[in-house]
Coordinates of C-alpha atoms in Angstrom, one line a residue:
M66 CA 13.0 29.8 16.9
H67 CA 13.6 26.3 17.3
S68 CA 15.7 23.2 18.0
Q69 CA 15.2 19.7 18.0
H70 CA 18.2 16.6 19.4
N71 CA 19.0 14.1 17.6
R72 CA 20.0 10.8 18.8
R73 CA 20.0 8.8 15.4
E74 CA 23.1 10.8 14.2
S75 CA 25.5 7.5 14.7
V76 CA 23.6 5.0 12.8
V77 CA 23.6 4.0 9.3
P78 CA 21.5 5.2 7.9
E79 CA 19.5 1.6 5.8
R80 CA 18.5 0.0 2.4
I81 CA 14.5 -0.6 2.4
F82 CA 12.8 -1.3 -0.4
V83 CA 9.5 -1.3 -0.3
A84 CA 7.2 -3.1 -3.5
V85 CA 3.4 -2.6 -4.0
A86 CA 1.1 -3.9 -5.7
W87 CA 0.9 -3.5 -9.3
P88 CA -2.8 -3.1 -10.6
Y89 CA -4.4 -4.4 -13.6
A90 CA -5.8 -2.1 -15.5
N91 CA -9.1 -2.5 -16.2
G92 CA -10.8 -0.3 -14.6
S93 CA -11.2 2.5 -11.6
L94 CA -9.7 1.6 -8.7
H95 CA -11.4 1.1 -5.0
M96 CA -11.2 2.1 -1.6
G97 CA -10.2 -1.6 -0.4
H98 CA -7.5 -1.6 -2.7
I99 CA -6.3 0.8 -0.9
A100 CA -6.6 -0.1 2.8
G101 CA -5.7 -3.3 1.3
A102 CA -1.7 -2.7 -0.1
Y103 CA -1.4 1.0 -1.1
L104 CA -2.2 3.2 1.9
A105 CA 0.6 0.8 4.3
P106 CA 3.5 0.9 1.9
D107 CA 3.0 5.1 2.2
I108 CA 3.1 5.2 5.4
F109 CA 6.2 3.1 6.2
A110 CA 8.2 5.2 3.1
R111 CA 7.9 8.4 4.9
Y112 CA 8.2 6.8 8.0
H113 CA 11.9 5.2 6.6
R114 CA 12.4 8.9 5.1
A115 CA 12.3 10.4 7.9
V116 CA 14.1 8.2 9.9
G117 CA 17.0 9.4 7.4
N118 CA 17.8 5.5 5.4
H119 CA 17.6 5.4 2.0
V120 CA 13.8 4.3 1.0
L121 CA 13.3 3.3 -3.0
M122 CA 9.9 2.6 -3.4
V123 CA 8.1 1.3 -6.6
S124 CA 5.3 0.3 -8.3
G125 CA 3.3 -0.1 -11.7
T126 CA -0.3 -0.4 -13.7
D127 CA 0.4 -3.9 -14.5
Q128 CA -1.3 -3.7 -18.4
H129 CA -1.1 -7.0 -19.5
G130 CA -2.9 -10.1 -18.7
T131 CA -6.6 -11.0 -19.2
P132 CA -8.7 -8.4 -17.1
I133 CA -7.4 -5.3 -20.0
T134 CA -8.7 -7.7 -22.9
V135 CA -11.8 -8.8 -21.9
R136 CA -12.8 -5.5 -20.4
A137 CA -11.7 -3.9 -23.9
D138 CA -12.9 -7.3 -26.4
Q139 CA -17.1 -5.8 -24.4
E140 CA -15.7 -3.2 -25.2
G141 CA -15.1 -2.9 -29.1
R142 CA -11.9 -1.9 -28.5
S143 CA -7.9 -2.4 -28.8
P144 CA -6.3 -3.2 -24.7
Q145 CA -3.4 -0.4 -25.3
D146 CA -6.7 2.3 -25.2
V147 CA -7.8 1.1 -21.7
V148 CA -4.8 1.3 -20.4
N149 CA -4.3 4.9 -21.6
Q150 CA -7.4 5.3 -19.5
F151 CA -7.0 4.0 -16.5
H152 CA -3.1 4.5 -16.2
P153 CA -3.1 8.2 -16.6
E154 CA -6.6 8.0 -13.8
F155 CA -4.4 6.0 -11.2
L156 CA -1.5 8.6 -11.4
T157 CA -3.9 11.0 -10.3
Y158 CA -4.6 8.9 -7.2
W159 CA -2.0 9.3 -5.8
D160 CA -1.8 12.6 -6.2
R161 CA -4.1 13.2 -4.3
L162 CA -3.9 10.7 -1.6
G163 CA 0.1 11.3 -1.1
I164 CA 0.4 8.5 -1.7
S165 CA 4.8 9.3 -2.7
F166 CA 6.8 6.4 -4.6
D167 CA 9.8 7.4 -6.2
L168 CA 8.5 5.6 -9.6
Y169 CA 5.7 4.3 -10.6
T170 CA 5.8 3.0 -14.2
S171 CA 3.8 0.1 -16.3
T172 CA 4.2 -3.2 -17.8
G173 CA 4.8 -2.5 -20.8
T174 CA 8.3 -0.1 -20.6
A175 CA 11.0 -1.6 -22.9
N176 CA 12.7 -1.6 -19.7
H177 CA 10.0 -3.7 -18.5
A178 CA 10.2 -6.2 -20.7
E179 CA 14.1 -6.3 -21.6
T180 CA 13.8 -7.5 -17.7
V181 CA 11.5 -10.3 -18.3
H182 CA 12.9 -11.4 -22.1
D183 CA 17.2 -11.7 -19.3
I184 CA 15.7 -13.9 -16.8
F185 CA 13.2 -16.4 -18.9
L186 CA 15.9 -16.6 -20.3
T187 CA 18.5 -17.6 -17.7
L188 CA 15.7 -20.1 -15.8
Y189 CA 15.1 -22.0 -19.1
E190 CA 18.8 -21.8 -20.3
R191 CA 19.7 -23.3 -16.7
G192 CA 16.4 -26.3 -17.3
H193 CA 14.5 -23.7 -14.5
I194 CA 11.9 -23.1 -17.2
Y195 CA 11.3 -26.6 -19.6
K196 CA 8.4 -26.9 -22.4
G197 CA 5.9 -28.7 -22.0
T198 CA 2.2 -29.3 -22.7
M199 CA -0.8 -29.1 -21.6
S200 CA -4.4 -29.4 -22.8
L201 CA -6.8 -26.0 -22.7
P202 CA -9.7 -24.5 -23.6
Y203 CA -10.2 -23.7 -26.8
C204 CA -13.5 -21.9 -28.7
H205 CA -14.8 -22.9 -32.3
V206 CA -16.9 -19.6 -32.2
D207 CA -13.7 -17.0 -31.1
K208 CA -11.8 -19.5 -33.3
R209 CA -9.2 -19.1 -30.1
F210 CA -7.6 -21.0 -27.3
L211 CA -9.7 -18.9 -23.7
P212 CA -7.3 -17.6 -21.2
D213 CA -8.6 -18.3 -17.3
R214 CA -10.6 -15.2 -17.5
Y215 CA -12.5 -16.0 -21.1
L216 CA -14.0 -19.4 -19.1
I217 CA -16.7 -19.0 -16.7
G218 CA -18.4 -21.8 -15.1
I219 CA -19.3 -24.0 -12.0
C220 CA -16.8 -23.1 -8.9
P221 CA -16.1 -26.8 -7.7
V222 CA -15.6 -26.0 -3.7
C223 CA -18.5 -23.1 -3.4
G224 CA -20.8 -23.8 -6.6
Y225 CA -20.6 -19.9 -7.2
N226 CA -21.7 -19.8 -11.3
E227 CA -19.4 -17.7 -12.4
A228 CA -16.8 -18.3 -11.9
R229 CA -13.6 -17.9 -13.5
G230 CA -10.2 -20.0 -15.2
D231 CA -8.4 -18.9 -12.7
Q232 CA -10.1 -17.9 -9.0
C233 CA -13.4 -18.4 -7.9
D234 CA -14.8 -14.0 -6.6
N235 CA -17.4 -16.6 -4.0
C236 CA -14.8 -18.3 -2.5
G237 CA -12.0 -17.0 -2.8
S238 CA -10.5 -21.4 -4.2
T239 CA -7.5 -20.7 -7.0
L240 CA -8.1 -22.8 -10.4
N241 CA -6.8 -23.9 -13.0
A242 CA -9.4 -23.9 -16.2
V243 CA -10.3 -27.5 -16.0
D244 CA -11.8 -27.8 -12.5
L245 CA -14.5 -25.6 -13.8
I246 CA -17.4 -27.4 -14.2
E247 CA -19.6 -26.9 -17.0
P248 CA -17.6 -24.1 -19.0
R249 CA -18.5 -21.7 -20.9
C250 CA -16.9 -19.4 -23.4
R251 CA -17.5 -15.9 -21.6
L252 CA -17.5 -14.3 -25.1
C253 CA -20.2 -16.6 -26.8
G254 CA -21.3 -18.6 -23.9
T255 CA -20.5 -21.9 -25.9
P256 CA -18.7 -24.8 -24.0
P257 CA -15.5 -25.2 -25.4
E258 CA -13.4 -28.1 -26.1
F259 CA -9.8 -28.8 -24.3
L260 CA -7.1 -29.2 -27.1
E261 CA -3.2 -30.2 -25.9
T262 CA -0.8 -26.6 -27.1
E263 CA 2.7 -26.7 -26.3
H264 CA 4.3 -24.1 -23.1
F265 CA 6.3 -24.1 -21.8
F266 CA 6.3 -24.3 -17.9
L267 CA 8.3 -22.7 -15.0
R268 CA 9.8 -26.1 -12.3
L269 CA 7.8 -25.1 -9.1
S270 CA 8.8 -28.0 -8.0
A271 CA 11.9 -28.6 -8.1
F272 CA 11.9 -25.5 -5.1
N273 CA 9.8 -26.7 -2.4
E274 CA 12.1 -28.1 0.4
A275 CA 14.7 -24.2 -0.2
L276 CA 11.1 -22.6 -0.3
K277 CA 10.4 -24.8 2.9
E278 CA 13.8 -24.2 4.7
W279 CA 13.7 -20.3 3.3
A280 CA 9.5 -19.3 4.5
S281 CA 10.3 -21.6 7.5
R282 CA 12.4 -18.8 9.3
Q283 CA 10.6 -15.7 8.3
T284 CA 8.9 -16.0 12.2
H285 CA 8.5 -12.2 11.6
W286 CA 6.0 -13.1 8.6
R287 CA 2.0 -11.5 9.8
R288 CA 0.8 -15.3 10.8
P289 CA -1.4 -15.0 8.3
V290 CA 0.9 -14.8 5.5
L291 CA 2.5 -17.7 7.0
A292 CA -0.1 -20.0 7.5
W293 CA -1.4 -19.9 3.9
T294 CA 1.9 -20.0 2.9
L295 CA 3.4 -23.2 4.7
G296 CA 0.0 -24.9 3.2
M297 CA 1.2 -24.4 -0.2
L298 CA 5.0 -25.5 0.1
N299 CA 3.4 -29.0 3.2
E300 CA 1.1 -29.5 0.3
G301 CA 3.5 -29.5 -1.8
L302 CA 4.3 -27.0 -6.0
Q303 CA 2.7 -28.0 -9.0
D304 CA 5.0 -27.1 -11.8
R305 CA 3.1 -24.2 -13.0
A306 CA 2.8 -22.6 -17.3
I307 CA 4.2 -20.0 -17.6
T308 CA 2.9 -18.7 -21.1
R309 CA -0.2 -18.1 -22.7
D310 CA -2.6 -18.5 -25.8
I311 CA -3.0 -15.3 -26.4
D312 CA -1.6 -11.7 -28.0
W313 CA -1.4 -9.1 -25.3
G314 CA 1.3 -8.9 -23.1
V315 CA 5.3 -9.7 -23.3
T316 CA 6.8 -11.7 -26.0
I317 CA 8.1 -14.9 -25.2
P318 CA 12.6 -14.6 -26.3
L319 CA 12.9 -17.5 -28.0
P320 CA 11.7 -18.4 -32.2
G321 CA 8.8 -19.9 -33.0
Y322 CA 6.5 -18.6 -30.5
E323 CA 5.0 -15.5 -32.3
S324 CA 1.7 -16.2 -31.1
K325 CA 1.9 -16.5 -27.7
R326 CA 3.0 -14.5 -24.8
I327 CA 4.2 -14.9 -21.4
Y328 CA 2.3 -15.1 -18.8
V329 CA 1.2 -11.8 -16.2
W330 CA 1.5 -13.9 -13.4
F331 CA 5.8 -14.7 -14.5
E332 CA 5.4 -11.1 -15.7
A333 CA 4.1 -9.2 -13.9
V334 CA 6.0 -10.2 -10.4
I335 CA 9.5 -9.1 -12.4
G336 CA 7.9 -5.3 -12.6
Y337 CA 9.6 -4.9 -9.2
L338 CA 13.1 -5.4 -10.1
S339 CA 12.6 -3.9 -13.4
A340 CA 10.8 -0.8 -12.1
A341 CA 14.1 -0.4 -10.1
K342 CA 16.2 -0.4 -13.1
E343 CA 14.8 2.3 -14.6
W344 CA 14.8 4.2 -11.7
A345 CA 17.7 4.1 -11.5
Q346 CA 17.9 4.6 -15.9
R347 CA 16.3 7.8 -15.1
Q348 CA 18.8 9.3 -11.7
G349 CA 21.6 9.1 -14.5
Q350 CA 22.9 6.1 -12.7
P351 CA 22.0 2.6 -13.7
D352 CA 23.4 1.2 -11.8
A353 CA 21.7 2.7 -8.4
W354 CA 19.3 0.0 -8.1
E355 CA 21.6 -2.3 -7.4
P356 CA 22.7 -2.2 -3.3
F357 CA 19.2 -2.0 -2.9
W358 CA 18.5 -6.7 -4.6
K359 CA 22.3 -7.2 -4.1
D360 CA 23.1 -5.6 -0.9
P361 CA 22.6 -8.6 1.7
A362 CA 21.7 -6.2 4.3
A363 CA 19.3 -4.3 2.4
R364 CA 15.4 -5.7 3.5
S365 CA 12.8 -5.2 1.2
Y366 CA 9.0 -5.5 1.8
Y367 CA 6.7 -6.1 -0.7
F368 CA 2.7 -4.9 0.2
V369 CA -0.2 -6.9 -1.3
G370 CA -3.9 -8.1 -0.9
K371 CA -4.0 -11.6 0.1
D372 CA -5.4 -13.1 -3.0
N373 CA -1.6 -12.3 -4.1
I374 CA 0.1 -13.3 -0.8
P375 CA 1.5 -17.0 -2.9
F376 CA 3.2 -14.7 -5.9
H377 CA 5.0 -12.8 -4.1
T378 CA 5.6 -15.9 -0.4
I379 CA 6.6 -18.2 -3.6
I380 CA 6.6 -18.0 -6.7
W381 CA 8.6 -14.5 -7.0
P382 CA 11.0 -16.1 -4.7
A383 CA 11.2 -19.1 -6.2
M384 CA 12.4 -17.4 -10.1
L385 CA 15.1 -15.6 -7.1
M386 CA 16.0 -18.2 -6.2
G387 CA 16.5 -20.4 -9.9
Y388 CA 18.0 -16.8 -11.3
G389 CA 20.7 -16.0 -8.5
G390 CA 22.5 -12.7 -6.8
L391 CA 19.3 -11.4 -5.8
N392 CA 17.5 -11.0 -2.3
L393 CA 14.4 -12.4 -1.5
P394 CA 11.8 -11.2 0.0
Y395 CA 12.4 -9.8 3.5
D396 CA 8.4 -9.6 4.7
V397 CA 5.0 -10.1 3.1
P398 CA 2.4 -7.9 5.0
A399 CA 0.1 -8.8 3.1
N400 CA -3.9 -7.1 3.8
Q401 CA -6.4 -8.4 4.0
Y402 CA -10.3 -7.5 2.5
V403 CA -12.0 -4.5 3.0
T404 CA -15.3 -6.2 2.7
F405 CA -18.3 -2.8 1.9
G406 CA -21.7 -3.8 3.1
G407 CA -20.8 -7.4 3.8
M408 CA -19.9 -7.8 0.7
K409 CA -15.8 -8.5 -0.8
A410 CA -15.1 -5.8 -2.8
S411 CA -15.2 -6.4 -6.3
K412 CA -13.6 -4.0 -9.5
S413 CA -14.9 -6.8 -12.3
R414 CA -18.3 -6.9 -10.1
G415 CA -18.0 -2.8 -9.9
W416 CA -19.3 -3.6 -6.6
A417 CA -17.8 -0.5 -4.5
P418 CA -16.6 2.4 -2.6
W419 CA -14.6 3.8 -5.9
V420 CA -11.4 6.0 -5.5
P421 CA -12.8 9.1 -7.8
E422 CA -15.7 9.7 -6.3
F423 CA -14.2 10.3 -2.6
L424 CA -11.3 12.0 -2.9
D425 CA -14.0 14.4 -5.4
R426 CA -16.5 14.6 -2.1
Y427 CA -13.9 14.1 1.4
D428 CA -10.1 15.2 2.1
P429 CA -7.4 13.0 1.8
D430 CA -5.9 12.9 4.8
P431 CA -10.0 12.9 6.5
L432 CA -9.3 9.2 4.8
R433 CA -6.1 8.9 5.2
Y434 CA -7.0 8.3 8.5
Y435 CA -9.8 6.3 8.7
L436 CA -8.8 3.3 6.0
S437 CA -5.4 3.3 9.4
V438 CA -7.3 2.2 11.7
V439 CA -9.5 -0.1 10.5
M440 CA -6.7 -1.5 8.0
P441 CA -7.3 -5.0 7.3
E442 CA -3.4 -5.9 8.9
T443 CA -4.9 -10.3 9.7
S444 CA -8.6 -10.7 9.7
D445 CA -11.3 -9.1 6.4
T446 CA -12.8 -5.1 8.3
E447 CA -15.8 -3.5 6.9
F448 CA -15.4 -0.2 5.6
S449 CA -18.3 1.9 7.4
L450 CA -19.7 5.9 5.2
A451 CA -21.6 5.4 9.2
D452 CA -18.5 4.8 10.5
F453 CA -15.5 7.3 8.2
Y454 CA -18.2 9.8 10.0
R455 CA -18.0 8.8 13.0
R456 CA -14.3 8.0 13.6
N457 CA -13.8 11.8 12.0
N458 CA -16.2 13.6 13.9
D459 CA -15.7 11.6 17.3
E460 CA -11.6 10.5 16.7
L461 CA -9.8 12.6 14.3
V462 CA -11.6 16.7 14.7
A463 CA -12.7 16.2 18.7
T464 CA -9.3 14.6 20.3
W465 CA -6.2 15.7 17.6
G466 CA -7.8 19.2 15.2
N467 CA -9.1 20.3 18.4
L468 CA -6.2 19.6 20.7
V469 CA -4.1 22.3 17.7
N470 CA -6.5 24.1 16.8
R471 CA -7.8 25.3 21.4
V472 CA -4.4 25.4 21.6
L473 CA -2.2 27.5 18.9
S474 CA -5.6 29.8 18.7
F475 CA -5.1 30.9 22.4
T476 CA -1.5 31.0 22.1
V477 CA -2.1 33.2 19.1
R478 CA -5.4 35.2 21.1
N479 CA -3.0 36.0 24.6
F480 CA 0.4 35.8 23.7
Q481 CA 0.7 37.8 20.7
G482 CA 0.9 35.0 18.3
R483 CA 4.6 34.1 20.5
V484 CA 5.5 30.7 21.9
P485 CA 5.9 31.9 26.0
D486 CA 8.5 30.8 28.3
P487 CA 7.0 28.5 31.3
G488 CA 9.2 29.8 33.8
E489 CA 9.5 27.1 36.2
L490 CA 7.8 23.4 34.7
D491 CA 5.5 22.0 37.5
G492 CA 5.9 17.6 38.3
R493 CA 2.2 17.8 35.6
S494 CA 3.7 19.8 32.2
K495 CA 7.3 17.6 33.7
D496 CA 5.7 13.9 33.2
L497 CA 3.8 14.7 29.9
L498 CA 7.0 15.9 28.6
R499 CA 8.8 13.0 29.0
R500 CA 5.6 11.2 27.7
I501 CA 7.2 13.2 24.1
E502 CA 10.5 11.3 23.0
P503 CA 8.4 6.7 24.2
T504 CA 5.5 8.0 21.9
L505 CA 7.3 8.7 19.1
T506 CA 9.9 5.2 19.2
D507 CA 6.9 3.4 20.0
V508 CA 4.9 4.9 17.3
G509 CA 8.3 4.0 14.5
G510 CA 9.0 0.2 16.1
H511 CA 5.1 -0.1 15.0
I512 CA 5.1 1.3 11.8
A513 CA 8.9 -0.9 11.3
A514 CA 7.1 -3.6 12.3
C515 CA 4.8 -2.7 9.6
R516 CA 1.5 -3.1 12.9
F517 CA 0.0 0.2 11.2
R518 CA -3.2 0.3 13.0
A519 CA -0.9 0.1 16.9
G520 CA 0.5 3.1 15.8
I521 CA -2.1 6.0 14.9
A522 CA -3.3 4.5 18.1
A523 CA -0.4 5.2 20.3
A524 CA 0.0 8.2 19.3
M525 CA -3.6 9.2 19.8
G526 CA -2.9 7.9 22.9
L527 CA -0.7 10.7 24.1
A528 CA -3.2 13.2 21.5
Q529 CA -5.8 11.9 24.1
E530 CA -3.6 13.0 27.7
A531 CA -2.6 16.3 26.4
N532 CA -6.5 16.9 25.5
R533 CA -7.0 15.6 30.1
Y534 CA -3.6 18.0 30.5
L535 CA -5.2 20.9 28.8
D536 CA -8.2 20.4 30.8
E537 CA -7.0 20.3 33.7
Q538 CA -5.3 22.9 34.0
A539 CA -7.6 25.2 31.9
P540 CA -5.6 28.1 30.3
W541 CA -8.4 29.8 29.3
K542 CA -9.6 30.6 33.4
T543 CA -5.7 30.8 35.0
I544 CA -4.7 33.7 32.4
Q545 CA -7.6 36.6 33.8
E546 CA -5.7 35.6 37.5
D547 CA -2.4 33.6 37.7
R548 CA -0.7 34.7 33.6
A549 CA 2.7 33.0 34.5
A550 CA 0.4 29.2 34.6
A551 CA -2.0 29.6 31.9
A552 CA 1.6 30.7 29.9
R553 CA 2.8 26.6 31.4
T554 CA 0.3 24.9 30.0
V555 CA 0.6 26.4 26.4
Y556 CA 4.2 25.7 26.4
T557 CA 3.9 22.1 26.9
A558 CA 0.8 21.5 24.7
V559 CA 3.0 23.1 22.1
Q560 CA 5.9 20.4 23.1
V561 CA 3.2 17.8 22.1
I562 CA 2.0 19.1 19.4
N563 CA 4.7 20.2 17.9
N564 CA 6.5 16.2 18.5
L565 CA 3.0 14.6 17.3
K566 CA 2.5 16.4 14.5
T567 CA 6.0 13.4 13.3
A568 CA 4.2 10.8 14.7
L569 CA 1.5 12.1 12.8
Y570 CA 2.9 12.5 9.8
P571 CA 3.6 9.2 7.8
Y572 CA 0.0 8.5 8.3
L573 CA -1.2 12.3 7.3
P574 CA 0.6 14.3 5.6
F575 CA -0.8 16.6 4.3
T576 CA -2.3 18.2 7.6
T577 CA 1.0 17.7 9.6
N578 CA 3.4 20.0 6.6
R579 CA 0.4 22.5 7.2
L580 CA 0.7 22.3 10.3
H581 CA 4.5 22.5 10.8
G582 CA 4.2 26.0 9.2
Y583 CA 1.4 27.5 11.7
L584 CA 4.1 26.5 14.2
G585 CA 6.7 27.8 12.8
W586 CA 9.1 26.3 11.5
D587 CA 10.2 25.5 6.9
G588 CA 10.5 23.1 4.6
T589 CA 8.5 19.7 5.7
V590 CA 8.6 17.1 8.9
Q591 CA 10.3 14.3 7.0
D592 CA 13.4 16.6 6.1
Q593 CA 13.3 17.8 10.5
G594 CA 13.9 14.2 10.6
W595 CA 11.8 11.9 13.1
R596 CA 12.9 13.2 15.8
V597 CA 12.2 15.1 19.8
T598 CA 12.5 18.7 19.1
R599 CA 11.1 22.2 21.1
V600 CA 9.5 25.1 19.9
E601 CA 11.6 27.7 21.7
P602 CA 10.1 30.4 23.8
G603 CA 9.4 34.1 21.6
T604 CA 8.6 31.6 18.5
A605 CA 6.3 33.3 16.1
L606 CA 3.7 30.7 15.1
R607 CA 1.5 31.7 11.8
Q608 CA -1.7 32.0 12.0
P609 CA -4.1 29.1 11.3
E610 CA -6.7 27.6 9.8
P611 CA -9.0 24.3 11.6
L612 CA -7.3 21.3 10.3
Y613 CA -10.3 18.8 9.8
K614 CA -13.5 19.8 8.8
K615 CA -16.9 18.0 10.5
L616 CA -18.4 15.9 8.5
D617 CA -22.5 15.8 8.6
P618 CA -24.1 12.6 9.5
G619 CA -27.3 14.3 8.2
A620 CA -26.0 14.0 5.0
L621 CA -24.8 10.4 5.1
E622 CA -27.5 8.5 4.4
E623 CA -27.8 10.1 1.0
E624 CA -23.8 9.9 0.4
E625 CA -24.9 6.3 1.2
A626 CA -27.8 5.7 -1.6
R627 CA -25.3 7.9 -3.8
L628 CA -23.1 5.2 -3.6
S629 CA -24.9 1.9 -3.5
S630 CA -25.8 3.2 -6.2

């Protein structure tokens, strides 16, 4: 028997659009990607679904752009072949890590191309896109214009010798091909010649004031995001070319430009809209995307890493302003970087803790726990295997896992596996039970405000308090001389565990759903909702198993060696 009270019945559900960064299909992802852009939106979406809000969480594989063609050229295969290798691999990550997309698609669909063409032509007809010429590097050996990533040279900002034509991996500066010192072709090493070529430009400069006015009002944004955005707007925006001399990508919907493609940074952000449309079509309700994009009360959150901030706080909003009638981002809770051994994890440089290796060696919830507590919300954080082991053993296992295990196994052993009747509750037990509702409210408030570390800390705080209560009450002793006191303690601890399962569900979905079953509930934690519930006296518990296992610190050195190889 169970009971629950729900204070939210009168509340109208909100519409929450969760837009998640699109990973390039040029290689496996690393744990920095998960901590930076994929875990946070999942925690956020799971919370909002449990509350009863209408959530649409979308993303997809970014299959265009030069990182994919670079790899294809290096390996002598087609870009599509590279995409076909990594897109299915990404799908296995989401499944194994519990990243609960409503739709995970790719930029290779006809629907995406159609949506991009619609936005391109609308902006072109309204004068927000215009034709112009620009000087671009041309390699006479390879007989082709070189897109950004096909050019390497010395960074004008920090002097790094392997800077790319679009960005320096060492100092993070955004660059243009002409900025590089001693540029050379990535394919053959020859210095290129800069030639004039015709392209389409987005008139970003025209949106500078409107964007500044809009961004200044976003006081709920994270400080680094707002500072970066206003910094760029105060400097003044330059118009940017949105097409490239390349044959891989979305075509230009105007005659005479068959050898050019729409540049990936313009096209990929449109994926959020095209994915919402594809989701609606798959529901058999082609207009179901509209309330998420057109209802002014709907809120859209864009989860990205810090290197993607300008695309989501400046370029995409400018495109949306020019197109009209669609919601601008409500929040862009961009994370900072995760470093690994003191260096920024980098897919292109092959330096990172790779996701497939970790998923083969560790359970998903301990990984989710660790990435939640070290999430780089406002500054860079270090991913360390030793720290992962320590936090798994000292926090996840010792604080939360042990609490669950000792209470449930004690109940099974001493009360025939049924929740005992507490009789008259004492003051200490009532105090602990009174902490349940404020804790749920706290955790939910932190998650809703994209403060994920604070949310999990609030939940673990109640777990620590419950452990202290158990140690004080010592039911394993009182069971001998005062069975009623032991029953009261067990009943109280079961209620705390039952509600902590809800508070921790967005972070630890696999193990909290298992615990939900151990406590005699059917269905899932999400079905039960974000509310205080009670496991009634007499409820039969199911045979519990430990939720987590200790990691052997003795294996650490070997694991670190394996990773750094």
